[in-house]
Amino acid sequence: MKIFYRLTNIPSSNPSPIYWENKEKLNILCLNSFVDAYKDVSPNVTFLCDYCPKRYKSIINGLVPFEKEIIFTELGINGTAYKQFKMAESVEDEEIIFHECDYVSRPNIGVLIRDAIKELELVSPYDHLNFYRDRSIHSEQVILKLVGDIHWRSTERNTLTFGIKTSVFKDHSDIFKKWGYLDDGNWKEMREAGHMLFVPIPSFSSHMCSDWMAPSVDWSKYYES
């Protein structure tokens, strides 16, 4: 499994439930969660550190035991999105995950996501709360799939933390490079190309955004500890 992990030291405009005023602490919390989440598959990780102090190299090396490379950039959110998609065109692993830095995850989800990518081809670990609130952009009609013992539901759109079968990505890399960090058009074109996005119920991960934490999981036990 190959993972591209985009980091920034610039705080989000969306309040997080913890460390909103200290992005470095939030990044460290989420990195620790990421390691616990994927230690069961030991992925190869490329970190894109955008507008991050050079000390992030020692932070990442100290926290992340996986095989990795660390790249510092000043490209901005769209530039790093494009760069990861361009780099992913040469990946040889069967599964790719694109991961944003402000996510908390449940432990040992790596194998579950890997199995889902193999079967469903395009998945996100994040069951977004807005799926159940905004009917102007999210349909009430969903497709349910069972992979192992995990239910996965379809969704029209989501954030850009997701996993994809490498062959599917390479067939449609132009879509991802075209839209960059703009997820809406990206998912619309992937659906039109015949690839529906699926998310687990309950969620494997949550965006650290106070108003949009994934439902049915007490995330505080993961970030307050």
Short mmCIF file of C-alpha atoms in Angstrom, two decimals:
data_model
loop_
_atom_site.label_atom_id
_atom_site.label_comp_id
_atom_site.label_asym_id
_atom_site.label_seq_id
_atom_site.Cartn_x
_atom_site.Cartn_y
_atom_site.Cartn_z
CA MET A 1 0.00 0.00 0.00
CA LYS A 2 1.23 3.47 -0.94
CA ILE A 3 0.08 6.55 0.99
CA PHE A 4 0.52 10.21 0.07
CA TYR A 5 0.11 12.28 3.24
CA ARG A 6 -0.26 16.04 2.81
CA LEU A 7 0.76 18.17 5.79
CA THR A 8 0.52 21.90 6.35
CA ASN A 9 1.33 24.04 9.35
CA ILE A 10 -1.31 26.59 8.33
CA PRO A 11 -4.38 26.37 10.63
CA SER A 12 -7.72 25.49 9.07
CA SER A 13 -10.56 27.99 8.96
CA ASN A 14 -12.81 25.20 10.32
CA PRO A 15 -12.59 24.90 14.12
CA SER A 16 -11.26 21.56 15.34
CA PRO A 17 -12.43 20.04 18.64
CA ILE A 18 -8.88 20.32 20.01
CA TYR A 19 -5.75 22.36 19.19
CA TRP A 20 -7.44 24.72 16.72
CA GLU A 21 -4.96 27.42 17.73
CA ASN A 22 -1.94 25.11 17.51
CA LYS A 23 -1.73 23.32 14.16
CA GLU A 24 1.55 21.63 15.00
CA LYS A 25 0.02 19.91 18.04
CA LEU A 26 -3.01 18.93 15.96
CA ASN A 27 -0.72 17.51 13.28
CA ILE A 28 1.19 15.47 15.86
CA LEU A 29 -2.04 14.12 17.34
CA CYS A 30 -3.30 13.12 13.90
CA LEU A 31 0.07 11.60 12.93
CA ASN A 32 -0.01 9.39 16.02
CA SER A 33 -3.54 8.34 15.12
CA PHE A 34 -2.44 7.64 11.54
CA VAL A 35 0.36 5.34 12.73
CA ASP A 36 -2.05 3.38 14.96
CA ALA A 37 -4.52 3.16 12.10
CA TYR A 38 -2.11 1.74 9.49
CA LYS A 39 0.43 -0.19 11.56
CA ASP A 40 -1.31 -3.42 10.53
CA VAL A 41 -0.23 -2.90 6.90
CA SER A 42 3.06 -0.94 7.25
CA PRO A 43 2.53 1.24 4.16
CA ASN A 44 5.13 3.18 2.22
CA VAL A 45 4.40 6.87 2.85
CA THR A 46 5.33 10.05 1.01
CA PHE A 47 4.87 13.12 3.20
CA LEU A 48 4.32 16.44 1.42
CA CYS A 49 5.05 19.11 4.02
CA ASP A 50 3.67 22.39 2.69
CA TYR A 51 4.73 25.58 4.46
CA CYS A 52 6.02 23.51 7.38
CA PRO A 53 9.09 24.30 9.50
CA LYS A 54 12.09 22.06 8.84
CA ARG A 55 11.64 20.51 12.31
CA TYR A 56 8.76 18.53 10.81
CA LYS A 57 11.38 16.14 9.42
CA SER A 58 12.47 15.11 12.91
CA ILE A 59 8.83 15.06 14.11
CA ILE A 60 7.83 12.66 11.32
CA ASN A 61 10.94 10.51 11.72
CA GLY A 62 10.30 10.28 15.46
CA LEU A 63 6.64 9.31 15.16
CA VAL A 64 6.29 7.30 11.95
CA PRO A 65 7.96 3.85 11.79
CA PHE A 66 6.96 3.15 8.18
CA GLU A 67 9.20 3.35 5.12
CA LYS A 68 8.90 6.96 3.99
CA GLU A 69 10.16 9.99 2.17
CA ILE A 70 9.66 13.58 3.29
CA ILE A 71 9.30 16.40 0.77
CA PHE A 72 9.06 20.07 1.74
CA THR A 73 7.07 22.38 -0.54
CA GLU A 74 5.57 25.85 -0.74
CA LEU A 75 2.98 25.00 -3.38
CA GLY A 76 -0.27 25.64 -1.51
CA ILE A 77 -3.25 23.32 -1.19
CA ASN A 78 -3.89 22.94 -4.91
CA GLY A 79 -0.21 22.59 -5.76
CA THR A 80 0.33 19.74 -3.31
CA ALA A 81 -2.87 18.02 -4.43
CA TYR A 82 -1.68 18.13 -8.03
CA LYS A 83 1.83 17.01 -7.04
CA GLN A 84 0.58 13.93 -5.18
CA PHE A 85 -1.61 12.94 -8.13
CA LYS A 86 1.28 13.39 -10.53
CA MET A 87 3.60 11.31 -8.32
CA ALA A 88 0.95 8.60 -7.94
CA GLU A 89 1.02 7.91 -11.68
CA SER A 90 4.24 5.93 -11.15
CA VAL A 91 3.08 3.89 -8.13
CA GLU A 92 3.40 0.12 -8.48
CA ASP A 93 1.51 -0.91 -5.31
CA GLU A 94 -2.02 -2.24 -5.85
CA GLU A 95 -3.64 0.33 -3.55
CA ILE A 96 -3.09 4.06 -3.07
CA ILE A 97 -4.38 6.24 -0.24
CA PHE A 98 -4.39 10.03 -0.40
CA HIS A 99 -4.50 11.38 3.16
CA GLU A 100 -5.00 14.89 4.55
CA CYS A 101 -3.34 15.90 7.81
CA ASP A 102 -6.33 16.83 9.99
CA TYR A 103 -7.92 13.40 10.49
CA VAL A 104 -8.24 11.15 13.52
CA SER A 105 -8.67 7.43 12.91
CA ARG A 106 -9.58 4.25 14.72
CA PRO A 107 -6.70 1.80 15.25
CA ASN A 108 -5.88 -1.05 12.85
CA ILE A 109 -8.07 -0.04 9.93
CA GLY A 110 -5.39 -0.61 7.30
CA VAL A 111 -6.31 -4.17 6.41
CA LEU A 112 -10.02 -3.27 6.33
CA ILE A 113 -9.39 -0.39 3.92
CA ARG A 114 -7.08 -2.50 1.79
CA ASP A 115 -9.74 -5.21 1.47
CA ALA A 116 -12.39 -2.61 0.60
CA ILE A 117 -10.19 -1.02 -2.07
CA LYS A 118 -9.64 -4.42 -3.66
CA GLU A 119 -13.38 -5.06 -3.86
CA LEU A 120 -14.97 -1.60 -4.22
CA GLU A 121 -12.05 0.19 -5.98
CA LEU A 122 -12.79 3.65 -4.55
CA VAL A 123 -13.36 4.31 -0.83
CA SER A 124 -13.02 6.93 1.87
CA PRO A 125 -12.54 6.18 5.59
CA TYR A 126 -14.77 9.16 6.49
CA ASP A 127 -18.54 8.86 6.92
CA HIS A 128 -19.25 12.60 6.69
CA LEU A 129 -22.05 13.91 8.91
CA ASN A 130 -23.25 16.14 6.09
CA PHE A 131 -24.35 13.03 4.13
CA TYR A 132 -27.32 12.93 6.49
CA ARG A 133 -28.13 16.65 6.65
CA ASP A 134 -27.87 18.39 3.30
CA ARG A 135 -30.31 16.79 0.88
CA SER A 136 -29.50 19.39 -1.78
CA ILE A 137 -26.20 17.62 -2.48
CA HIS A 138 -26.53 14.19 -0.82
CA SER A 139 -29.14 11.66 -1.92
CA GLU A 140 -31.19 9.58 0.52
CA GLN A 141 -30.89 6.68 -1.92
CA VAL A 142 -27.64 4.76 -1.31
CA ILE A 143 -26.07 1.46 -2.31
CA LEU A 144 -24.96 -0.81 0.54
CA LYS A 145 -22.12 -3.29 0.15
CA LEU A 146 -20.71 -5.77 2.65
CA VAL A 147 -16.95 -6.34 2.64
CA GLY A 148 -16.05 -8.88 5.28
CA ASP A 149 -18.10 -7.77 8.28
CA ILE A 150 -18.11 -4.07 7.38
CA HIS A 151 -21.00 -2.23 5.74
CA TRP A 152 -20.00 0.32 3.10
CA ARG A 153 -22.43 2.90 1.73
CA SER A 154 -22.22 4.89 -1.47
CA THR A 155 -21.94 8.65 -1.51
CA GLU A 156 -21.92 11.28 -4.24
CA ARG A 157 -19.02 13.26 -2.81
CA ASN A 158 -16.60 13.57 0.09
CA THR A 159 -13.28 15.13 1.06
CA LEU A 160 -9.97 14.22 -0.58
CA THR A 161 -8.89 11.65 2.01
CA PHE A 162 -9.56 8.45 0.11
CA GLY A 163 -8.22 5.14 -1.15
CA ILE A 164 -8.29 3.87 -4.71
CA LYS A 165 -7.18 0.83 -6.68
CA THR A 166 -4.02 1.87 -8.49
CA SER A 167 -5.20 0.69 -11.91
CA VAL A 168 -8.39 2.78 -11.54
CA PHE A 169 -6.39 5.84 -10.53
CA LYS A 170 -4.04 5.52 -13.50
CA ASP A 171 -6.99 5.19 -15.88
CA HIS A 172 -8.46 8.44 -14.54
CA SER A 173 -5.50 10.43 -13.24
CA ASP A 174 -6.38 13.29 -15.61
CA ILE A 175 -9.62 13.82 -13.65
CA PHE A 176 -7.76 14.12 -10.36
CA LYS A 177 -5.07 16.40 -11.78
CA LYS A 178 -7.72 18.56 -13.43
CA TRP A 179 -9.65 19.26 -10.21
CA GLY A 180 -6.74 19.33 -7.75
CA TYR A 181 -8.11 20.04 -4.28
CA LEU A 182 -11.65 20.76 -5.57
CA ASP A 183 -13.41 17.57 -4.55
CA ASP A 184 -16.93 18.19 -5.88
CA GLY A 185 -16.14 18.13 -9.60
CA ASN A 186 -13.65 15.34 -9.07
CA TRP A 187 -16.23 12.95 -7.58
CA LYS A 188 -18.86 13.95 -10.12
CA GLU A 189 -16.58 13.00 -13.02
CA MET A 190 -15.52 9.76 -11.35
CA ARG A 191 -19.19 8.77 -10.97
CA GLU A 192 -19.78 9.58 -14.62
CA ALA A 193 -16.81 7.33 -15.44
CA GLY A 194 -18.53 4.50 -13.56
CA HIS A 195 -16.70 4.64 -10.22
CA MET A 196 -18.87 5.23 -7.13
CA LEU A 197 -17.28 6.27 -3.85
CA PHE A 198 -18.00 4.17 -0.73
CA VAL A 199 -17.52 4.89 3.00
CA PRO A 200 -17.70 2.57 6.03
CA ILE A 201 -20.50 2.51 8.60
CA PRO A 202 -19.51 3.30 11.30
CA SER A 203 -16.73 5.58 10.13
CA PHE A 204 -13.06 4.56 10.27
CA SER A 205 -11.85 8.17 10.47
CA SER A 206 -13.14 11.66 11.04
CA HIS A 207 -12.15 15.03 9.74
CA MET A 208 -11.15 17.06 12.81
CA CYS A 209 -13.84 19.64 12.19
CA SER A 210 -16.07 20.29 15.21
CA ASP A 211 -19.30 20.64 13.22
CA TRP A 212 -18.71 17.61 10.98
CA MET A 213 -17.30 14.80 13.11
CA ALA A 214 -18.38 11.41 11.78
CA PRO A 215 -21.46 10.03 13.58
CA SER A 216 -21.80 6.88 15.76
CA VAL A 217 -18.25 6.99 17.13
CA ASP A 218 -17.01 8.70 20.30
CA TRP A 219 -14.01 10.39 18.71
CA SER A 220 -13.07 12.18 21.93
CA LYS A 221 -11.61 8.95 23.32
CA TYR A 222 -9.15 8.97 20.42
CA TYR A 223 -8.10 12.61 20.52
CA GLU A 224 -8.34 13.37 24.24
CA SER A 225 -6.12 10.46 25.20
#
